[in-house]
Coordinates of C-alpha atoms in Angstrom, one line a residue:
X154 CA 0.0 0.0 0.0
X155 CA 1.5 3.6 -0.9
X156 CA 1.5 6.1 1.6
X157 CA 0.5 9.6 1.0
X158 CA 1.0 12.7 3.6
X159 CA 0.9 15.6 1.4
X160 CA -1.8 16.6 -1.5
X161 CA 1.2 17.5 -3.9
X162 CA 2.4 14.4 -4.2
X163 CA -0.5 12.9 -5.8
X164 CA 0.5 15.0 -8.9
X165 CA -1.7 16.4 -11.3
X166 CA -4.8 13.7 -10.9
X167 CA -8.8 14.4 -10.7
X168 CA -10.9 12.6 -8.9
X169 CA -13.0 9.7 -10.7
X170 CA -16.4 12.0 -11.9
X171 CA -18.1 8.5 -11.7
X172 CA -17.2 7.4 -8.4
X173 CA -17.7 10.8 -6.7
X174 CA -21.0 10.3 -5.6
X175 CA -20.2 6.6 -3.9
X176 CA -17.7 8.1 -2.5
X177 CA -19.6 11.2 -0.6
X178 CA -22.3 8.3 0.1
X179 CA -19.5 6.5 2.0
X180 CA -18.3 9.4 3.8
X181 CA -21.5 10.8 5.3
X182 CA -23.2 7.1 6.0
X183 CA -20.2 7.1 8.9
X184 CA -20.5 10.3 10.8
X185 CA -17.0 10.0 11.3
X186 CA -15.0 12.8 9.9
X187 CA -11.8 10.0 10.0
X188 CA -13.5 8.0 7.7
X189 CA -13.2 9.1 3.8
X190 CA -12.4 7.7 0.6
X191 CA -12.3 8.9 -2.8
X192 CA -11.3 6.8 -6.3
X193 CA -8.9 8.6 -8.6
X194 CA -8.7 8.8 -12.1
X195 CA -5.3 7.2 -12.6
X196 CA -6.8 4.4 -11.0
X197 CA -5.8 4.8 -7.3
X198 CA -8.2 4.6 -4.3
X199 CA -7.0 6.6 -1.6
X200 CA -8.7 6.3 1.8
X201 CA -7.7 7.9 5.4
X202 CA -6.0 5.2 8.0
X203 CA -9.7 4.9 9.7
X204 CA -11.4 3.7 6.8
X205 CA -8.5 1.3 5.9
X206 CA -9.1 -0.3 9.7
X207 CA -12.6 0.2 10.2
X208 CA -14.5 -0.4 6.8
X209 CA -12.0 -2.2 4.6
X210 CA -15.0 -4.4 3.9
X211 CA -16.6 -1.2 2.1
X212 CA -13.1 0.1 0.3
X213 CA -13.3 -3.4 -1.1
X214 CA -16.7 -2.5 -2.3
X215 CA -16.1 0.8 -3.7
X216 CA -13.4 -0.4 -5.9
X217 CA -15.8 -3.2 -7.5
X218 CA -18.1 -0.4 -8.0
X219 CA -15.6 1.5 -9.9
X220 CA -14.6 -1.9 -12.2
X221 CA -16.4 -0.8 -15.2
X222 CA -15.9 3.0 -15.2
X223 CA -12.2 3.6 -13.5
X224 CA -10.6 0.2 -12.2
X225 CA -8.3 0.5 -9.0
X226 CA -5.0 -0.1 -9.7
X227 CA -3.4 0.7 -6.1
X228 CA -4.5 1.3 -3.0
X229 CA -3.4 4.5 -0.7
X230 CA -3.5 5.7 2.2
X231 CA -3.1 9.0 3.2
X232 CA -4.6 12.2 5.8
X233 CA -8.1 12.3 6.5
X234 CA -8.0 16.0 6.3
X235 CA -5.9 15.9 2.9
X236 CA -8.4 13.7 1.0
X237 CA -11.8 15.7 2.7
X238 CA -10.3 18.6 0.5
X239 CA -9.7 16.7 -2.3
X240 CA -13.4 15.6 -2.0
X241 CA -14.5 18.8 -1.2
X242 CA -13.4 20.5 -4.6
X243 CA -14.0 17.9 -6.5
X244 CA -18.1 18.0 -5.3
X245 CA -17.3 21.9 -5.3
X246 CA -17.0 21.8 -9.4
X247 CA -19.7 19.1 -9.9
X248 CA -22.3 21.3 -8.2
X249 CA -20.6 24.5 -10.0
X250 CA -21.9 22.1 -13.6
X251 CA -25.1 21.4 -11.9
X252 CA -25.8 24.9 -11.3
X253 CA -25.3 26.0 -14.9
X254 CA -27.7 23.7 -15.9
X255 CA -30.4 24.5 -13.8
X256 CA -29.6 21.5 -11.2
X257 CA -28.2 21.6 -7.6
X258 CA -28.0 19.8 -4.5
X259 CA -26.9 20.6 -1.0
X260 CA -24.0 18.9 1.4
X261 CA -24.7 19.9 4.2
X262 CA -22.6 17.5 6.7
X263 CA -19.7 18.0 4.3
X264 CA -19.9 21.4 4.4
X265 CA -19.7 21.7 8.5
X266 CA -17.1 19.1 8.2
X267 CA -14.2 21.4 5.4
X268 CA -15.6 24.4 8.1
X269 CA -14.0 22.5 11.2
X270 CA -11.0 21.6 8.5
X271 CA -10.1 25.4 7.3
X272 CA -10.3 26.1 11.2
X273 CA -7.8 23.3 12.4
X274 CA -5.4 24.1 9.4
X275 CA -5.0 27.4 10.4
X276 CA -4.8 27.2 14.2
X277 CA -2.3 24.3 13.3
X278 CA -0.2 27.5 12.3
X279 CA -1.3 29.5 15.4
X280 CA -3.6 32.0 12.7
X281 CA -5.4 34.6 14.4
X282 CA -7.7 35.3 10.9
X283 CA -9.2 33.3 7.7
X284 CA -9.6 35.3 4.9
X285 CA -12.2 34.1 1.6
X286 CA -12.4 36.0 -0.6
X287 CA -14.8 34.8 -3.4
X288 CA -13.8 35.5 -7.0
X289 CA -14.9 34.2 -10.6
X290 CA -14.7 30.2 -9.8
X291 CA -12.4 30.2 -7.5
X292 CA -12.7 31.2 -3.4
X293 CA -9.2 32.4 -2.5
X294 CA -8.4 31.4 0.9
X295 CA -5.8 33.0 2.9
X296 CA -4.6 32.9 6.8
X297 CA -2.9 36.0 8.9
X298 CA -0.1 34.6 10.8
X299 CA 1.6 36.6 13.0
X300 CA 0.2 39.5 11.7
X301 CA 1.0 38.8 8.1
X302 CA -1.5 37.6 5.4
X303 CA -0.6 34.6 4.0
X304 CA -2.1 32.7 0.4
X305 CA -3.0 28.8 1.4
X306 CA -4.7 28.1 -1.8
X307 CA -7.4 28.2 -3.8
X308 CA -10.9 26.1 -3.3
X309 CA -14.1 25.5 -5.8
X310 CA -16.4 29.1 -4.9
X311 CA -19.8 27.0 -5.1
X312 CA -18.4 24.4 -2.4
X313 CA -16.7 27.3 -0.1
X314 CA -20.1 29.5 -0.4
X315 CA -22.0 26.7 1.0
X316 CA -19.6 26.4 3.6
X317 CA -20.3 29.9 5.0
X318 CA -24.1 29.3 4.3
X319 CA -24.0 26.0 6.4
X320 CA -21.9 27.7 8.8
X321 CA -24.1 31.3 9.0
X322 CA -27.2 29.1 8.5
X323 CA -26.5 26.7 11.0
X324 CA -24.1 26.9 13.5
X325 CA -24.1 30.6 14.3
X326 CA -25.1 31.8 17.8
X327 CA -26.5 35.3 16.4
X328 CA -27.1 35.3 13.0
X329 CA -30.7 35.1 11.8
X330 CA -31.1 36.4 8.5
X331 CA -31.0 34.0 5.5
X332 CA -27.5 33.6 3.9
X333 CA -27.4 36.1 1.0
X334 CA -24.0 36.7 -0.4
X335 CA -24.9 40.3 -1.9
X336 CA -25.9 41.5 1.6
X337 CA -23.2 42.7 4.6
X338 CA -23.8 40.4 7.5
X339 CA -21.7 39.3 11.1
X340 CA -22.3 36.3 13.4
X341 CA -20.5 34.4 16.2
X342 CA -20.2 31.0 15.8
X343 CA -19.3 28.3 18.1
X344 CA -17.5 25.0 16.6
X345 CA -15.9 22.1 18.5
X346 CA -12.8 20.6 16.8
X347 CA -10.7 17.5 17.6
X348 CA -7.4 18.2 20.2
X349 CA -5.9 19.8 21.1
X350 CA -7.9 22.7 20.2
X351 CA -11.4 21.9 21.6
X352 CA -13.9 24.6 21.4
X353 CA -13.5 27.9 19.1
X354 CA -15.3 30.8 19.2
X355 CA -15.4 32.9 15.6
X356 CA -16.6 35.9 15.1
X357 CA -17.9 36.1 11.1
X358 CA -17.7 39.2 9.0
X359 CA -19.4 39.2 5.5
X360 CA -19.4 41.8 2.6
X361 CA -19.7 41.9 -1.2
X362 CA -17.1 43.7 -3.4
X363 CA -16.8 43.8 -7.2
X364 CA -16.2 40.3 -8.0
X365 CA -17.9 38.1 -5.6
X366 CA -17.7 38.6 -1.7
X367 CA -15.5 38.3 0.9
X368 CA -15.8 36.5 4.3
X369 CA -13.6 37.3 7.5
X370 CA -13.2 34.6 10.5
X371 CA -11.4 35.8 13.4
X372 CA -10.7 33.4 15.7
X373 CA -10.3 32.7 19.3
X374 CA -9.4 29.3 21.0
X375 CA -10.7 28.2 23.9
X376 CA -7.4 28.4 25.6
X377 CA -8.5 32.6 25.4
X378 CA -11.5 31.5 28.1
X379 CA -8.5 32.1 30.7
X380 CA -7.5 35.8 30.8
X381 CA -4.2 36.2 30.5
X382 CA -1.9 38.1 32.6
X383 CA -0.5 42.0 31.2
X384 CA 2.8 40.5 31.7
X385 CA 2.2 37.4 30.0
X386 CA 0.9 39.3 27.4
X387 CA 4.7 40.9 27.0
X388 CA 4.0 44.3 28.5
X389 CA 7.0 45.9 30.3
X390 CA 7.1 46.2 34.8
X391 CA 6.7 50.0 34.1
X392 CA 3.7 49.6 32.1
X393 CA 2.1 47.3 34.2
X394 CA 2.2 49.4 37.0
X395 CA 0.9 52.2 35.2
X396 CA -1.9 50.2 34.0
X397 CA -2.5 48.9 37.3
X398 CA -2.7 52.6 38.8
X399 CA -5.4 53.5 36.3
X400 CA -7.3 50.6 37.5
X401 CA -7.6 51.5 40.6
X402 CA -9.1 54.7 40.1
X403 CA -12.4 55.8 40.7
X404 CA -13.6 58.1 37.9
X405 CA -12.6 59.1 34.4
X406 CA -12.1 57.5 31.1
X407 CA -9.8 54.6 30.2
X408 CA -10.0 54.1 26.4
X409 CA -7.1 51.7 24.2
X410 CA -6.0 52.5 20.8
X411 CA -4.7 50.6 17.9
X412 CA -6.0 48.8 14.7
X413 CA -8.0 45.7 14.3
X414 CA -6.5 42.8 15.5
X415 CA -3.7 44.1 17.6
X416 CA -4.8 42.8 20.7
X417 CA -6.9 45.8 22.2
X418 CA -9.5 43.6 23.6
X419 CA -7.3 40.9 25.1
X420 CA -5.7 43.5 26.8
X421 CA -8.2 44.9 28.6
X422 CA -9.3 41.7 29.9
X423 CA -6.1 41.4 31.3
X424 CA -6.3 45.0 32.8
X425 CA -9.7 43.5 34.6
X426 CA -7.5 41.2 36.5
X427 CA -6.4 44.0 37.7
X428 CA -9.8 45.2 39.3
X429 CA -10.4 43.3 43.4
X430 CA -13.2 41.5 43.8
X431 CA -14.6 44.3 46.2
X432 CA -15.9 46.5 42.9
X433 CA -18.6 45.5 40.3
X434 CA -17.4 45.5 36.6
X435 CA -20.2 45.6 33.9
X436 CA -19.2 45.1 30.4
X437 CA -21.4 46.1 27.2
X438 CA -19.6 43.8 24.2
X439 CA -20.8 43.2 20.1
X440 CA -19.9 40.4 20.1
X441 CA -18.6 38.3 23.5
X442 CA -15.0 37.6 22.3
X443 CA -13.5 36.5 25.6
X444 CA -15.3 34.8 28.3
X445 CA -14.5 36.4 31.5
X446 CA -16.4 35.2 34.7
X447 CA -15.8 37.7 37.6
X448 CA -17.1 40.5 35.5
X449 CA -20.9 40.7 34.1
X450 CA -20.6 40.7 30.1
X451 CA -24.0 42.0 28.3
X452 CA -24.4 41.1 24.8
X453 CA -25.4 44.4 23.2
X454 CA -27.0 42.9 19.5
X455 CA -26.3 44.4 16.2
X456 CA -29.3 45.9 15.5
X457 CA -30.8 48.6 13.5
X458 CA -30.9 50.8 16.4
X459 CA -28.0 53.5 16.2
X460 CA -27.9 54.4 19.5
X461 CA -27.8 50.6 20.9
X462 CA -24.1 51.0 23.3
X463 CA -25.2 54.3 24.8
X464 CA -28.8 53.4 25.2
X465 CA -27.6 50.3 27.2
X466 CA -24.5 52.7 28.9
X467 CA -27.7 54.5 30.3
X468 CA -29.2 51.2 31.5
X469 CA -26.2 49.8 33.3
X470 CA -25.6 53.0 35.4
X471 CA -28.4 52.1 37.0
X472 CA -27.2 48.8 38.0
X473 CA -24.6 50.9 40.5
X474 CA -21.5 49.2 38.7
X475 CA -18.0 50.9 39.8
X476 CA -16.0 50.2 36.8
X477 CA -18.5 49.9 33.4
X478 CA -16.4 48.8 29.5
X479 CA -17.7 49.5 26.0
X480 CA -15.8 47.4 23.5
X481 CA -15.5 50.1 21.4
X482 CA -16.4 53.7 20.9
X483 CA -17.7 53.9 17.3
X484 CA -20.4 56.9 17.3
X485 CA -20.9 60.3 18.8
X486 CA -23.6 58.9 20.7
X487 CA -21.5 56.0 22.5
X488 CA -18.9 58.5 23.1
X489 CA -21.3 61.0 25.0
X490 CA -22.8 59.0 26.8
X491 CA -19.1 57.3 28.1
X492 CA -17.6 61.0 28.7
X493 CA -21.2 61.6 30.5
X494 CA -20.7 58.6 32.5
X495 CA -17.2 59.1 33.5
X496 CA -18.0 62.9 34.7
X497 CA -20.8 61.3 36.8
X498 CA -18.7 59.6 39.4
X499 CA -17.7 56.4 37.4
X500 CA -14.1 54.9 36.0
X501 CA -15.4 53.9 32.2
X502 CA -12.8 51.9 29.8
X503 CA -13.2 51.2 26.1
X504 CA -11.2 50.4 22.8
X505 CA -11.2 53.0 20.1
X506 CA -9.7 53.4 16.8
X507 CA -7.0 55.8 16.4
X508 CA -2.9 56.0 15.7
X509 CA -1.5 56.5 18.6
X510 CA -2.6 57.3 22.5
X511 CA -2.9 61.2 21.3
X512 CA -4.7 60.7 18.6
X513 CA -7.1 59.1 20.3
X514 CA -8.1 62.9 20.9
X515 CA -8.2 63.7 17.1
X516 CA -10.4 60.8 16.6
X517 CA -13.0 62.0 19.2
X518 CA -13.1 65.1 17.5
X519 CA -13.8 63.9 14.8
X520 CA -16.7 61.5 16.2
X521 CA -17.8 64.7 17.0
X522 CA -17.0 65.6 20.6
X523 CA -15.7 69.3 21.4
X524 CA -12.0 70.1 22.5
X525 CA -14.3 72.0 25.5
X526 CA -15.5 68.3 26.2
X527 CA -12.6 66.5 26.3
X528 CA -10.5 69.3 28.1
X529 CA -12.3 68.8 31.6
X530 CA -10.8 68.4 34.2
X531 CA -10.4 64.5 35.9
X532 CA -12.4 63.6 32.4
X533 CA -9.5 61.4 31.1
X534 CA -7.9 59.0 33.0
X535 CA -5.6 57.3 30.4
X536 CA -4.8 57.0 27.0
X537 CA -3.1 53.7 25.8
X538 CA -2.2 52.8 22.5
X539 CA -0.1 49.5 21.3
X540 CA 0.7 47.2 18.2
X541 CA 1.8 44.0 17.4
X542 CA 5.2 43.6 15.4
X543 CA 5.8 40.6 13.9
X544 CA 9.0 38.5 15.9
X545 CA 12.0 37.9 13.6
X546 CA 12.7 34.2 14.0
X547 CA 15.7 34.5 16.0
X548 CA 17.4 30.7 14.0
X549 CA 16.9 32.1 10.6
X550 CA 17.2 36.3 11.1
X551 CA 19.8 38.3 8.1
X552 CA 22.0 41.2 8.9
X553 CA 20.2 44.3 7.1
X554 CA 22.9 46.3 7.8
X555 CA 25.8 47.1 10.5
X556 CA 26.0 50.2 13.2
X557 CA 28.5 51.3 15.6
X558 CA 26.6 49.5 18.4
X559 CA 25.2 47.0 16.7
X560 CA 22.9 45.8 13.7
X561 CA 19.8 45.5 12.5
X562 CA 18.2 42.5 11.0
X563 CA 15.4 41.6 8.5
X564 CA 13.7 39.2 7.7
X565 CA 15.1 35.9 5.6
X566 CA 12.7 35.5 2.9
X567 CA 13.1 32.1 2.5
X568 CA 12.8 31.1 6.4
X569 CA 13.4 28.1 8.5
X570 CA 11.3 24.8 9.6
X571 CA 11.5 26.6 12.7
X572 CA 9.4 29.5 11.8
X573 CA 7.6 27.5 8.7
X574 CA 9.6 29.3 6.4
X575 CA 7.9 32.8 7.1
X576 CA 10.9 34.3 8.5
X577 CA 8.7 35.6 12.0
X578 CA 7.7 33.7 14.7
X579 CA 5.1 35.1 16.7
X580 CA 4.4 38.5 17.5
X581 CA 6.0 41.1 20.1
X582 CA 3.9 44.3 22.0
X583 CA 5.1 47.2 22.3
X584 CA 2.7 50.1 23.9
X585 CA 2.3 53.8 25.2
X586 CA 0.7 54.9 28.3
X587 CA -0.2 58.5 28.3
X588 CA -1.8 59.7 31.8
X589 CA -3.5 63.6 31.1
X590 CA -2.9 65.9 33.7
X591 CA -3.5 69.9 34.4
X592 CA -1.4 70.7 31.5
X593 CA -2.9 68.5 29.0
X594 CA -6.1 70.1 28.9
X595 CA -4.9 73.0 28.1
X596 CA -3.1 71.6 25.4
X597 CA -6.4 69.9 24.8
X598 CA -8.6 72.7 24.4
X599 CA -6.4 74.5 22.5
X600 CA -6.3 71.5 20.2
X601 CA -1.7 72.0 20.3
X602 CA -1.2 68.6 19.7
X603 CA 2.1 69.3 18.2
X604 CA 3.1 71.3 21.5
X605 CA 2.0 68.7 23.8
X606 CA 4.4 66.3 22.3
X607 CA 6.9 68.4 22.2
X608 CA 5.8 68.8 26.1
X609 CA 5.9 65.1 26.6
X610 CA 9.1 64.0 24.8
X611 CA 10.9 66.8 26.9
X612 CA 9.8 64.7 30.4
X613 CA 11.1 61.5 28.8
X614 CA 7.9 60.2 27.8
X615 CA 8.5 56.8 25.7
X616 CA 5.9 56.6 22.7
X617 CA 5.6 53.3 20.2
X618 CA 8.1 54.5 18.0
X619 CA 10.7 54.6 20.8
X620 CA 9.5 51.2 22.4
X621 CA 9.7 50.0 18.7
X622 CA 13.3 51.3 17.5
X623 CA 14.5 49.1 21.2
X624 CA 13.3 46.3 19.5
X625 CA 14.9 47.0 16.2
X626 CA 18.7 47.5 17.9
X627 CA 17.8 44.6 20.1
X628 CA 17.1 42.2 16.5
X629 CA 14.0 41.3 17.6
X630 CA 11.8 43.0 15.2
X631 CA 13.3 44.2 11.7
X632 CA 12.8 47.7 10.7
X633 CA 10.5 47.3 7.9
X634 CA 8.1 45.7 9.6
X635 CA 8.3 48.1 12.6
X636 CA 7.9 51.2 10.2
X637 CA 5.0 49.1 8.4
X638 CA 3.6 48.9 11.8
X639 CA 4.3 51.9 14.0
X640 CA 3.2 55.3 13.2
X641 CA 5.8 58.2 13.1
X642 CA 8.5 56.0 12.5
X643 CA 10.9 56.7 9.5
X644 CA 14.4 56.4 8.9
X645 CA 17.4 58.8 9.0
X646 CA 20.2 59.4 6.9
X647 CA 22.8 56.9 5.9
X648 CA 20.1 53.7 7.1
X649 CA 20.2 54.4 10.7
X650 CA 16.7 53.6 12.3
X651 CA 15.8 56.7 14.1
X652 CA 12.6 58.0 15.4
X653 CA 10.9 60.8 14.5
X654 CA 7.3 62.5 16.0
X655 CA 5.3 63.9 13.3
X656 CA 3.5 67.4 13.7
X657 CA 0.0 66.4 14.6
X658 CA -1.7 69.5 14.2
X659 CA -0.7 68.7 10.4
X660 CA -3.0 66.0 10.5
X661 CA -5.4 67.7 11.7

């Protein structure tokens, strides 16, 4: 018997159009996703180690099935996972014929099943994100891996659109509109995979572009259910006690900056660990993303209603909570009623979109707050901002060039089997903790953002392009990731990384 591990060494071979049908039969009359077969065209049947020791009876009977149309030759063995995919497409194109002329059916168990496969493959590779994008015939599927989007491959459109149907359809824990591909839709779903990863939590995103539509997963392991610790997380003994001081205060507005995906909401889950048992946390979330059992987490649904986070905000104050989180401040009306609350005797904390922590001012400005607002006094308690640079593997890293004190590295383009030839390994924080006093509501009102900088880098204050060039000198991060990454960062003369602030009220 030939054994077969990876889809590429099959060569360039279709499945057997004639036995495709037998072969789904077989799968689905097991419920067992470790049980699959399919018959090639050159002649080979190729089953996964389960169906070889549990139904070999059945194999036998497949291939006297296919004695007329596509004898079997040879029989292989080879990945359950590997030979679902190859079923997948191939019933993927037939339905893509059957369509065309007017005739269709519908897979569903399959189409759970290559869900639960897409998700395994890419936590395999520790992938925060699936990407499908959904093009002509073809539904490109790509994974971001440590904060980089990587291709995997492409897949048959019909079959990975029913896979998001099924999935939207069926398995979500929010979703109730009818799957329509032309139409912008989100929904949590809940699936539970094999070990070691157990159960996942995904939070959907759906929207249609030019060509097709695209789908975004984001995904969260179970292992997420335990809070992590700020230092676990990576953040420095400084920042953690600076974060741990803003926790403990009574009043005033906590609110984290940075772009999708760089960890803003994990890390204010691990600022709650922060909060004693003594106070009463209340947490308004779209959706739940990490399950967190000493605080009170309130779904707040995506509805048509505009005004659904601050009508709730009202709602909650009621409840006499002493710390109360918004995950994010999208709307004028979420952000007044979140300044209102934290000028009413309460410590508020949110995520917000912005560059850095100071531009989290700009950005409320341009929600549509006033400078007069945000310049009162005791209003904000901190403004944090952080990113996620990608971690040079440290086996396979290149020399990018030399300086007095040291080097700087990129990185290899080719990479390692330690990093899976991506040339990063995980992911590093880095993060800025701005605490407004007296001054900086003057500079505030006055809307000198340029001037409070100015103000700030003459105390010593360390921003994200300062914590980001230490990485660079240290090799940990290269400098074209970190100037992707972090904003006001640029390079000097003669290829020296250097940091330098840009004018704010420019941008303004």
């Amino acid at each position: 018997m030939e054994i077969i591990n990876e889809r590429q060494d099959l060569g360039y071979v279709h499945v057997a159009q004639q036995m495709l049908e037998p072969c789904l039969v077989f799968f689905q009359q097991w419920n067992n996703p470790e049980v699959v077969a399919v018959v090639l065209e050159d002649g080979r049947l190729l089953a996964s180690p389960g169906a070889w020791r549990k139904h070999f009876v059945e194999l036998q009977q497949i291939a006297f099935a296919a004695r007329n149309v596509c004898p079997v030759k040879l029989f292989c063995e080879g990945p359950a996972a590997m030979i679902r995919e190859i079923l997948t497409d191939a019933d993927g194109q037939r339905r893509a014929l059957e369509i065309q002329s007017g005739v269709t059916q519908y897979g569903e168990n399959l189409a759970k099943q290559t869900l639960s496969d897409i998700v395994s493959e890419a936590l395999a590779v520790d992938a925060t994100d699936i990407h499908l994008r959904m093009c002509g015939q073809d539904a490109r599927i790509s994974f971001r891996i440590d904060g980089l989007l990587c291709w995997q491959g492409n897949r048959s459109r019909i079959f990975v659109t029913e896979v998001v149907a099924a999935a939207l359809n069926t398995q979500s824990d929010d979703c109730s509109d009818v799957f329509d591909e032309r139409k912008i839709s989100s929904a949590s779903i809940t699936l539970t995979l094999p070990e070691p990863y157990g159960e996942v939590r995904i939070r959907a995103q759906k929207s249609p572009c030019r060509d097709g539509f695209t789908v975004t997963l984001r995904l969260q392991k179970s292992a997420q259910l335990e809070v992590p610790a700020l230092a676990a997380l990576g953040f420095g003994n400084e920042t953690v006690k600076q974060l741990q001081m803003l926790m403990q205060q009574s009043i005033g507005l906590i609110l984290i900056s940075g772009p999708t995906g760089h960890g803003k909401t994990t890390t204010l889950a691990a600022m709650n660990r922060l909060v004693p048992a003594t106070r009463k946390v209340i947490s308004l979330e779209d959706p739940i993303e990490i399950v967190q059992p000493a605080i009170e987490q309130k779904f707040v649904p995506n509805t048509a209603e505009h005004n659904a986070f601050s009508e709730m905000l009202k709602v909650v104050l009621r409840e006499d909570p002493d710390l109360v989180e918004v995950s994010e401040i999208r709307d004028l009306e979420t952000a007044t009623s979140a300044v209102s609350a934290a000028l009413t005797g309460h410590l508020v904390a949110s995520t917000i979109h912005a560059n850095d922590a100071m531009g989290i001012i700009p950005r409320l400005l341009d929600i549509g707050l006033t400078a007069v607002q945000l310049s009162q006094p005791d209003l904000l308690a901190g403004l944090i901002a952080q990113r996620l640079l990608p971690r040079l593997c440290q086996h396979c890293r290149e020399i990018d060039m030399r300086l007095d004190d040291g080097a700087v590295w990129r990185r290899n383009s080719n990479g390692c089997e330690h990093c899976l030839h991506r040339g990063v390994s995980g992911r590093v924080v880095i993060s800025e903790v701005l605490i407004p006093g007296n001054e900086a509501c003057r500079f505030i009102r006055d809307q000198d953002f340029h001037g409070w900088r100015e103000h700030l880098r003459e105390r010593g204050w360390r921003s994200l392009a300062s914590e980001a060039e230490s990485l660079v000198r240290q090799g940990l991060v290269s400098l074209q990731d970190a100037c992707e990454v972090v904003p006001n960062m640029r390079i000097q003369a003669f290829g020296v990384s250097a940091i330098k602030e840009e004018n704010y009220a420019d941008s303004i």
